[in-house]
Amino acid sequence: MANVISVIILAVLIGGAAAYIVRSKRNGVKCIGCPAGGNCPGAGKVPKKKLDGPVIGKKTMEISGMNCAHCAEDVTQALNGIDGIRAEVSLSKGRAKIAYDREVGDDILRNAVEKRGYEVTGIS
């Protein structure tokens, strides 16, 4: 009898957790662990990327949809994956500071971020 009760309790817990995850993903939550945003204890600092040449310009990208440090890290990796770009993303300000050592079009920057599921609201 105790085994049956244990199995029922376990099934209810697993079902509840699965329902929470599905509901969160349907609502567009990026980081299930901290949907309130920003205090991910497991999120580490992304090492600063070095550019091949001298910085010839800087841009600021406004981004919405980042909910936690994992989101900011995801955007940082997307931008730093572009040759000639070094990005530092601020979750609290909702923006990325971008330095570049060669000309890179705004559409390339925008596509890299939006491909990850975030919205770019402006580049200046």
PDB file of C-alpha atoms in Angstrom:
ATOM      1  CA  MET A   1       0.000   0.000   0.000  1.00  0.00           C
ATOM      2  CA  ALA A   2       2.832   2.394   0.847  1.00  0.00           C
ATOM      3  CA  ASN A   3       4.392   1.718  -2.561  1.00  0.00           C
ATOM      4  CA  VAL A   4       1.180   2.627  -4.350  1.00  0.00           C
ATOM      5  CA  ILE A   5       0.902   5.895  -2.418  1.00  0.00           C
ATOM      6  CA  SER A   6       4.548   6.723  -3.182  1.00  0.00           C
ATOM      7  CA  VAL A   7       4.021   6.092  -6.892  1.00  0.00           C
ATOM      8  CA  ILE A   8       0.896   8.280  -6.947  1.00  0.00           C
ATOM      9  CA  ILE A   9       2.698  11.148  -5.170  1.00  0.00           C
ATOM     10  CA  LEU A  10       5.653  10.850  -7.530  1.00  0.00           C
ATOM     11  CA  ALA A  11       3.361  10.841 -10.589  1.00  0.00           C
ATOM     12  CA  VAL A  12       1.560  13.975  -9.360  1.00  0.00           C
ATOM     13  CA  LEU A  13       4.860  15.793  -8.763  1.00  0.00           C
ATOM     14  CA  ILE A  14       6.295  14.862 -12.163  1.00  0.00           C
ATOM     15  CA  GLY A  15       3.020  15.738 -13.905  1.00  0.00           C
ATOM     16  CA  GLY A  16       2.897  19.119 -12.179  1.00  0.00           C
ATOM     17  CA  ALA A  17       6.496  19.909 -13.127  1.00  0.00           C
ATOM     18  CA  ALA A  18       5.909  18.909 -16.759  1.00  0.00           C
ATOM     19  CA  ALA A  19       2.740  21.019 -16.924  1.00  0.00           C
ATOM     20  CA  TYR A  20       4.635  24.027 -15.504  1.00  0.00           C
ATOM     21  CA  ILE A  21       7.398  23.685 -18.097  1.00  0.00           C
ATOM     22  CA  VAL A  22       4.944  23.347 -20.990  1.00  0.00           C
ATOM     23  CA  ARG A  23       2.879  26.324 -19.772  1.00  0.00           C
ATOM     24  CA  SER A  24       6.007  28.467 -19.343  1.00  0.00           C
ATOM     25  CA  LYS A  25       7.339  27.655 -22.808  1.00  0.00           C
ATOM     26  CA  ARG A  26       3.958  28.446 -24.376  1.00  0.00           C
ATOM     27  CA  ASN A  27       4.061  31.840 -22.654  1.00  0.00           C
ATOM     28  CA  GLY A  28       7.492  32.549 -24.135  1.00  0.00           C
ATOM     29  CA  VAL A  29       9.617  32.191 -20.985  1.00  0.00           C
ATOM     30  CA  LYS A  30      13.259  31.770 -22.030  1.00  0.00           C
ATOM     31  CA  CYS A  31      14.715  30.584 -18.749  1.00  0.00           C
ATOM     32  CA  ILE A  32      12.407  28.286 -16.826  1.00  0.00           C
ATOM     33  CA  GLY A  33      14.665  28.422 -13.767  1.00  0.00           C
ATOM     34  CA  CYS A  34      14.146  32.134 -13.124  1.00  0.00           C
ATOM     35  CA  PRO A  35      11.282  33.638 -15.117  1.00  0.00           C
ATOM     36  CA  ALA A  36      11.235  36.659 -12.798  1.00  0.00           C
ATOM     37  CA  GLY A  37      14.586  37.550 -14.299  1.00  0.00           C
ATOM     38  CA  GLY A  38      18.210  38.017 -13.653  1.00  0.00           C
ATOM     39  CA  ASN A  39      19.306  36.075 -10.621  1.00  0.00           C
ATOM     40  CA  CYS A  40      20.614  32.895 -12.175  1.00  0.00           C
ATOM     41  CA  PRO A  41      23.227  31.574  -9.769  1.00  0.00           C
ATOM     42  CA  GLY A  42      24.629  29.229 -12.408  1.00  0.00           C
ATOM     43  CA  ALA A  43      25.165  31.850 -15.083  1.00  0.00           C
ATOM     44  CA  GLY A  44      28.824  32.639 -15.422  1.00  0.00           C
ATOM     45  CA  LYS A  45      30.604  35.605 -16.900  1.00  0.00           C
ATOM     46  CA  VAL A  46      31.288  35.331 -20.598  1.00  0.00           C
ATOM     47  CA  PRO A  47      34.968  36.030 -21.284  1.00  0.00           C
ATOM     48  CA  LYS A  48      35.604  39.274 -23.139  1.00  0.00           C
ATOM     49  CA  LYS A  49      36.240  38.642 -26.828  1.00  0.00           C
ATOM     50  CA  LYS A  50      39.381  40.085 -28.401  1.00  0.00           C
ATOM     51  CA  LEU A  51      39.156  41.665 -31.826  1.00  0.00           C
ATOM     52  CA  ASP A  52      41.747  41.033 -34.537  1.00  0.00           C
ATOM     53  CA  GLY A  53      42.310  44.710 -35.280  1.00  0.00           C
ATOM     54  CA  PRO A  54      41.744  48.122 -33.731  1.00  0.00           C
ATOM     55  CA  VAL A  55      38.183  49.196 -32.940  1.00  0.00           C
ATOM     56  CA  ILE A  56      36.872  51.378 -35.758  1.00  0.00           C
ATOM     57  CA  GLY A  57      33.412  52.010 -34.333  1.00  0.00           C
ATOM     58  CA  LYS A  58      30.812  51.285 -31.672  1.00  0.00           C
ATOM     59  CA  LYS A  59      27.067  50.697 -31.701  1.00  0.00           C
ATOM     60  CA  THR A  60      24.381  50.228 -29.082  1.00  0.00           C
ATOM     61  CA  MET A  61      21.635  47.677 -29.654  1.00  0.00           C
ATOM     62  CA  GLU A  62      18.370  47.841 -27.701  1.00  0.00           C
ATOM     63  CA  ILE A  63      16.986  44.339 -27.030  1.00  0.00           C
ATOM     64  CA  SER A  64      13.738  43.175 -25.479  1.00  0.00           C
ATOM     65  CA  GLY A  65      12.825  39.698 -24.313  1.00  0.00           C
ATOM     66  CA  MET A  66      15.846  38.996 -22.116  1.00  0.00           C
ATOM     67  CA  ASN A  67      14.549  37.666 -18.788  1.00  0.00           C
ATOM     68  CA  CYS A  68      17.624  36.381 -16.998  1.00  0.00           C
ATOM     69  CA  ALA A  69      21.397  36.111 -17.067  1.00  0.00           C
ATOM     70  CA  HIS A  70      21.170  33.053 -19.313  1.00  0.00           C
ATOM     71  CA  CYS A  71      19.317  35.174 -21.882  1.00  0.00           C
ATOM     72  CA  ALA A  72      22.002  37.869 -21.748  1.00  0.00           C
ATOM     73  CA  GLU A  73      24.684  35.203 -22.154  1.00  0.00           C
ATOM     74  CA  ASP A  74      22.799  33.776 -25.146  1.00  0.00           C
ATOM     75  CA  VAL A  75      22.690  37.209 -26.837  1.00  0.00           C
ATOM     76  CA  THR A  76      26.377  37.783 -26.041  1.00  0.00           C
ATOM     77  CA  GLN A  77      27.327  34.487 -27.664  1.00  0.00           C
ATOM     78  CA  ALA A  78      25.172  35.229 -30.718  1.00  0.00           C
ATOM     79  CA  LEU A  79      26.825  38.599 -31.288  1.00  0.00           C
ATOM     80  CA  ASN A  80      30.358  37.490 -30.429  1.00  0.00           C
ATOM     81  CA  GLY A  81      29.958  34.678 -32.952  1.00  0.00           C
ATOM     82  CA  ILE A  82      30.108  37.269 -35.729  1.00  0.00           C
ATOM     83  CA  ASP A  83      33.618  37.955 -37.056  1.00  0.00           C
ATOM     84  CA  GLY A  84      34.823  41.445 -36.214  1.00  0.00           C
ATOM     85  CA  ILE A  85      32.288  42.007 -33.411  1.00  0.00           C
ATOM     86  CA  ARG A  86      32.783  42.228 -29.633  1.00  0.00           C
ATOM     87  CA  ALA A  87      29.629  42.619 -27.563  1.00  0.00           C
ATOM     88  CA  GLU A  88      28.922  43.272 -23.905  1.00  0.00           C
ATOM     89  CA  VAL A  89      25.269  42.711 -22.981  1.00  0.00           C
ATOM     90  CA  SER A  90      23.554  44.350 -20.009  1.00  0.00           C
ATOM     91  CA  LEU A  91      20.468  42.493 -18.827  1.00  0.00           C
ATOM     92  CA  SER A  92      19.338  45.304 -16.532  1.00  0.00           C
ATOM     93  CA  LYS A  93      19.538  47.930 -19.288  1.00  0.00           C
ATOM     94  CA  GLY A  94      18.283  45.651 -22.059  1.00  0.00           C
ATOM     95  CA  ARG A  95      21.069  46.587 -24.398  1.00  0.00           C
ATOM     96  CA  ALA A  96      24.297  45.432 -25.967  1.00  0.00           C
ATOM     97  CA  LYS A  97      27.350  47.616 -26.462  1.00  0.00           C
ATOM     98  CA  ILE A  98      29.006  46.507 -29.668  1.00  0.00           C
ATOM     99  CA  ALA A  99      32.553  47.322 -30.794  1.00  0.00           C
ATOM    100  CA  TYR A 100      33.769  46.339 -34.251  1.00  0.00           C
ATOM    101  CA  ASP A 101      37.038  46.207 -36.153  1.00  0.00           C
ATOM    102  CA  ARG A 102      35.411  45.990 -39.605  1.00  0.00           C
ATOM    103  CA  GLU A 103      32.126  47.155 -41.077  1.00  0.00           C
ATOM    104  CA  VAL A 104      29.244  44.813 -40.258  1.00  0.00           C
ATOM    105  CA  GLY A 105      25.714  45.643 -41.379  1.00  0.00           C
ATOM    106  CA  ASP A 106      22.952  46.262 -38.863  1.00  0.00           C
ATOM    107  CA  ASP A 107      20.871  43.545 -40.548  1.00  0.00           C
ATOM    108  CA  ILE A 108      23.543  40.931 -39.722  1.00  0.00           C
ATOM    109  CA  LEU A 109      23.574  42.021 -36.072  1.00  0.00           C
ATOM    110  CA  ARG A 110      19.768  42.085 -35.906  1.00  0.00           C
ATOM    111  CA  ASN A 111      19.431  38.629 -37.515  1.00  0.00           C
ATOM    112  CA  ALA A 112      21.926  37.053 -35.105  1.00  0.00           C
ATOM    113  CA  VAL A 113      19.919  38.235 -32.091  1.00  0.00           C
ATOM    114  CA  GLU A 114      16.447  37.648 -33.521  1.00  0.00           C
ATOM    115  CA  LYS A 115      17.413  34.132 -34.631  1.00  0.00           C
ATOM    116  CA  ARG A 116      17.837  33.341 -30.918  1.00  0.00           C
ATOM    117  CA  GLY A 117      14.295  34.564 -30.194  1.00  0.00           C
ATOM    118  CA  TYR A 118      14.852  38.092 -28.878  1.00  0.00           C
ATOM    119  CA  GLU A 119      13.553  41.348 -30.355  1.00  0.00           C
ATOM    120  CA  VAL A 120      15.882  44.128 -31.457  1.00  0.00           C
ATOM    121  CA  THR A 121      14.078  47.418 -30.902  1.00  0.00           C
ATOM    122  CA  GLY A 122      16.847  49.709 -32.147  1.00  0.00           C
ATOM    123  CA  ILE A 123      20.471  50.050 -33.195  1.00  0.00           C
ATOM    124  CA  SER A 124      22.342  53.335 -32.870  1.00  0.00           C
TER     125      SER A 124
END
